[in-house]
Coordinates of N, CA and C in Angstrom, one line a residue:
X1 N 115.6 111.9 81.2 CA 115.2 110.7 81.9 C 116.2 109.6 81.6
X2 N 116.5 108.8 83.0 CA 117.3 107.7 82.5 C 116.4 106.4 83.0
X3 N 117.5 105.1 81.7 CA 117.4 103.8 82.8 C 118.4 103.4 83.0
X4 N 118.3 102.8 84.0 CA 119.2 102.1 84.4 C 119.4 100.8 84.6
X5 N 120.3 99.7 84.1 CA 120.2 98.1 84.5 C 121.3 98.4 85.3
X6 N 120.8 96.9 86.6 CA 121.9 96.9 87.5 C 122.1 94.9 87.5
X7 N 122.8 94.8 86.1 CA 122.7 93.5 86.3 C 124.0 92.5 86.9
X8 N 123.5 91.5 87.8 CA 124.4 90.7 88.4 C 125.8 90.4 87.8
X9 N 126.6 90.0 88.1 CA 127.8 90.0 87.8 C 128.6 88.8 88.9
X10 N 130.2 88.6 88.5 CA 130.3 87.2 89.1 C 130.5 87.4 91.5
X11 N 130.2 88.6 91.5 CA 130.0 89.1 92.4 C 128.9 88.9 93.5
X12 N 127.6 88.5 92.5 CA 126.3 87.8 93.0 C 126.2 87.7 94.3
X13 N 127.0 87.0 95.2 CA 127.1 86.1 96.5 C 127.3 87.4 97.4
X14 N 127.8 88.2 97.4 CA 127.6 89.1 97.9 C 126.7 90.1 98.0
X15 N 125.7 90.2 97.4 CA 124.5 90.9 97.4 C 123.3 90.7 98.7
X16 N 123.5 89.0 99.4 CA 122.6 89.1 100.6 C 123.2 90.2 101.9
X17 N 124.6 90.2 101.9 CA 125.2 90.7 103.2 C 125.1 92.5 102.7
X18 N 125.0 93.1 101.6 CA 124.9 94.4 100.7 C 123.2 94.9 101.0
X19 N 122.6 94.0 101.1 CA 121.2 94.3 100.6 C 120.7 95.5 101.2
X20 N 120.4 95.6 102.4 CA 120.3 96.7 103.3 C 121.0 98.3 103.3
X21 N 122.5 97.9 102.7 CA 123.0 99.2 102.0 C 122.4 99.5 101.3
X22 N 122.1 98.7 99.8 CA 121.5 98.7 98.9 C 120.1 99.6 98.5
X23 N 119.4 98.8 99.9 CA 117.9 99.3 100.1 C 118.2 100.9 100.4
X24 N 118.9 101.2 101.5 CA 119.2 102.2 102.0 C 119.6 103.3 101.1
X25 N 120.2 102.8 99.6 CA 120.4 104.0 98.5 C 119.6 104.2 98.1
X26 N 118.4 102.9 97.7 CA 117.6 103.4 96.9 C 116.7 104.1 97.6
X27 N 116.4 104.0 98.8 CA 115.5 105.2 99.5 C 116.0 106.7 99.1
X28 N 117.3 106.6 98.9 CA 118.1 108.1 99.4 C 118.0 108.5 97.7
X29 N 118.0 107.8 97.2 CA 117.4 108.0 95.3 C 116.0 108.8 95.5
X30 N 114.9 107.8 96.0 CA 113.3 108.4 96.0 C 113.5 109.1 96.8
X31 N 113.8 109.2 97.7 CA 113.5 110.5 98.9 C 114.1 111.6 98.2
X32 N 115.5 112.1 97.2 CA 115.9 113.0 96.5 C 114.8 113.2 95.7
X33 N 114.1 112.7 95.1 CA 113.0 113.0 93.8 C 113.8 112.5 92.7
X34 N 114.8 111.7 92.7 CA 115.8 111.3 91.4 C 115.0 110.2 90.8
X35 N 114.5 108.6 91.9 CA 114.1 107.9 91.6 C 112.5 107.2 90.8
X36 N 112.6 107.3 90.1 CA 110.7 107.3 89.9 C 110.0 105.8 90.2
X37 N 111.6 104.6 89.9 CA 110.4 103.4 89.9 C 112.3 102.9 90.2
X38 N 111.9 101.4 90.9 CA 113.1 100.5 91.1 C 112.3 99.5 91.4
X39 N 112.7 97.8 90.7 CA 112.4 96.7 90.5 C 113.7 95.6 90.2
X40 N 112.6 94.9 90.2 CA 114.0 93.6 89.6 C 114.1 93.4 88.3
X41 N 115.2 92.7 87.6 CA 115.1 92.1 86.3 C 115.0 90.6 86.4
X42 N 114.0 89.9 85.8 CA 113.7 89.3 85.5 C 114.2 87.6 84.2
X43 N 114.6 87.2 84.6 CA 114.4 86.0 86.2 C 115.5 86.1 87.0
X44 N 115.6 86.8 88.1 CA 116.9 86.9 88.6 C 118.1 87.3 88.0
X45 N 117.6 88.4 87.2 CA 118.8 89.2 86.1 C 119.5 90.3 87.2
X46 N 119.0 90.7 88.6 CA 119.8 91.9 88.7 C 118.7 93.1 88.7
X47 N 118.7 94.2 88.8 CA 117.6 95.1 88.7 C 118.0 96.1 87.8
X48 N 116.7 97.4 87.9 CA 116.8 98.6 87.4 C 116.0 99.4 88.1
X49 N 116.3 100.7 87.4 CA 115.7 102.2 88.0 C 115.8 102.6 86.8
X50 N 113.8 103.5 87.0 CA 114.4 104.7 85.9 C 114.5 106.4 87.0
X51 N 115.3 106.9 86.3 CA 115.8 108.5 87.2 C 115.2 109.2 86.1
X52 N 115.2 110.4 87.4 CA 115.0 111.7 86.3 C 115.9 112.5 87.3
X53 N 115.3 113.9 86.7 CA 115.7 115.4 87.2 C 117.3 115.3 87.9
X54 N 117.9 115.0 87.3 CA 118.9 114.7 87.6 C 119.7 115.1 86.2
X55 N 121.6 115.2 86.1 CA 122.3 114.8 84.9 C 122.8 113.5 84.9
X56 N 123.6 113.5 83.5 CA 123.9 112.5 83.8 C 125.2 112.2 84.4
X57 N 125.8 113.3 84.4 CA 126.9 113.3 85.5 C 126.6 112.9 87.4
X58 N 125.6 113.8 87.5 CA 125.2 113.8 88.9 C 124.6 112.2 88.7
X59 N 124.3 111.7 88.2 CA 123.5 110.4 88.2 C 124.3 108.9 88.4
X60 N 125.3 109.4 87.4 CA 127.1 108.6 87.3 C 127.5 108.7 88.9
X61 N 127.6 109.5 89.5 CA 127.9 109.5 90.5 C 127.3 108.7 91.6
X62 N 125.8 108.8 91.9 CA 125.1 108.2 92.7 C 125.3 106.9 92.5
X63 N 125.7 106.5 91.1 CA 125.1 105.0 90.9 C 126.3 104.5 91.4
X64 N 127.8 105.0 91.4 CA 129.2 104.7 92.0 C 129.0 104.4 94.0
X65 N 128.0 105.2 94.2 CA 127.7 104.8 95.8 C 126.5 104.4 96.0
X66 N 126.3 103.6 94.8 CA 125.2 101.9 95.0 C 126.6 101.0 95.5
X67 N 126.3 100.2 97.2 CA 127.2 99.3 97.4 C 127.0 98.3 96.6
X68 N 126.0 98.1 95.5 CA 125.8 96.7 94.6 C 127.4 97.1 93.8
X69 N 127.2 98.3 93.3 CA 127.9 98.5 91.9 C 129.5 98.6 93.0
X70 N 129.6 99.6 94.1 CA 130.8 99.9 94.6 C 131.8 98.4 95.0
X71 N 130.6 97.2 95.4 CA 131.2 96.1 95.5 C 131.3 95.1 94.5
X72 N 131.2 95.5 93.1 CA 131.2 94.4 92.3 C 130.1 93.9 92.1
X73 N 128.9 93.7 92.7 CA 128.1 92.8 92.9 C 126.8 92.8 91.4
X74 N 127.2 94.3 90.8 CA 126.1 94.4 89.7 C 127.3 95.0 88.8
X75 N 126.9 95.7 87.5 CA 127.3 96.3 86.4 C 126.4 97.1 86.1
X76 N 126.4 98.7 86.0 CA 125.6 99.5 85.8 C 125.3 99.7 84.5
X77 N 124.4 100.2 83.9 CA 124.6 100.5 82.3 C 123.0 101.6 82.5
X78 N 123.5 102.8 81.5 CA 122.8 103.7 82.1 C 122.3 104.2 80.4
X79 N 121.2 104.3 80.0 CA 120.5 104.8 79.2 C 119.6 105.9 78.8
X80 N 120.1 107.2 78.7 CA 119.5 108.4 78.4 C 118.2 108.3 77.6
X81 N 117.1 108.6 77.7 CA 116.3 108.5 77.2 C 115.5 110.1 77.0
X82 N 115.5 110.7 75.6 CA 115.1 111.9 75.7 C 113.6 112.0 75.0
X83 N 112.3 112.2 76.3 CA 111.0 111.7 75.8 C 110.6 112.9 74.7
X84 N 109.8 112.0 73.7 CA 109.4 113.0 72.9 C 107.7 112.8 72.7
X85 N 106.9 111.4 73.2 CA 106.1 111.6 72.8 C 105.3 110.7 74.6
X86 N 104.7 111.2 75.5 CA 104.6 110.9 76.3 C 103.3 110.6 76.7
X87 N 102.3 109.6 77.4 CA 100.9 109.8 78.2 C 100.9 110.7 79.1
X88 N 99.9 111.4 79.1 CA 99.9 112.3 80.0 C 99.8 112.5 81.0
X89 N 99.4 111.2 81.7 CA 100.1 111.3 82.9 C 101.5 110.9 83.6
X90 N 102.6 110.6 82.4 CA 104.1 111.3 82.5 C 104.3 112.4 81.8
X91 N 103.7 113.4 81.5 CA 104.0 114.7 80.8 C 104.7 115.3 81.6
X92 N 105.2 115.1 82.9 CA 106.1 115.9 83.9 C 107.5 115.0 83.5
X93 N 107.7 114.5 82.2 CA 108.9 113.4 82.2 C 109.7 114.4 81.1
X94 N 108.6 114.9 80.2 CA 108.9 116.0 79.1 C 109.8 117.2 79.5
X95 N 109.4 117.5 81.1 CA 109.8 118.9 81.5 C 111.5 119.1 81.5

């Protein structure tokens, strides 16, 4: 399982004319089954996602054709998370 921050960078101003690429990956994220959750950070930090079922190679990849990240506009930073103790209703996070 990963997370991921996608936080703003001096790029920022370009993220209204991006947005719609943007939207359009993260659909192509959930619609793979990669994406589980995508939000903002808080207060206007930039966002995240957490992924699964994915590597972290294959994952490196996808986040390089986020137009946020491909234009500058964010800085990715990607955090492996390997669950060990989970609620059960993410026990499919364990798998």
């Amino acid at each position: 399982m990963f997370f991921i921050t996608l936080k703003f960078s001096d790029g920022k101003a370009k993220a209204p004319v991006l947005m719609e690429a943007h939207n359009a990956w993260l659909k192509r994220g959930f619609d793979d089954g990669i994406f589980l959750l995508a939000g903002g950070l808080q207060p206007s930090a930039g966002g995240a996602v957490v992924a699964h079922n994915t590597s972290r190679a294959e994952l490196e990849t996808r986040i390089q054709q986020d137009p946020f990240v491909a234009e500058g506009v964010v800085s990715a930073d990607i955090l492996e998370i390997a669950p060990a103790r989970v609620d059960e209703r993410l026990a499919f996070l364990k798998a």
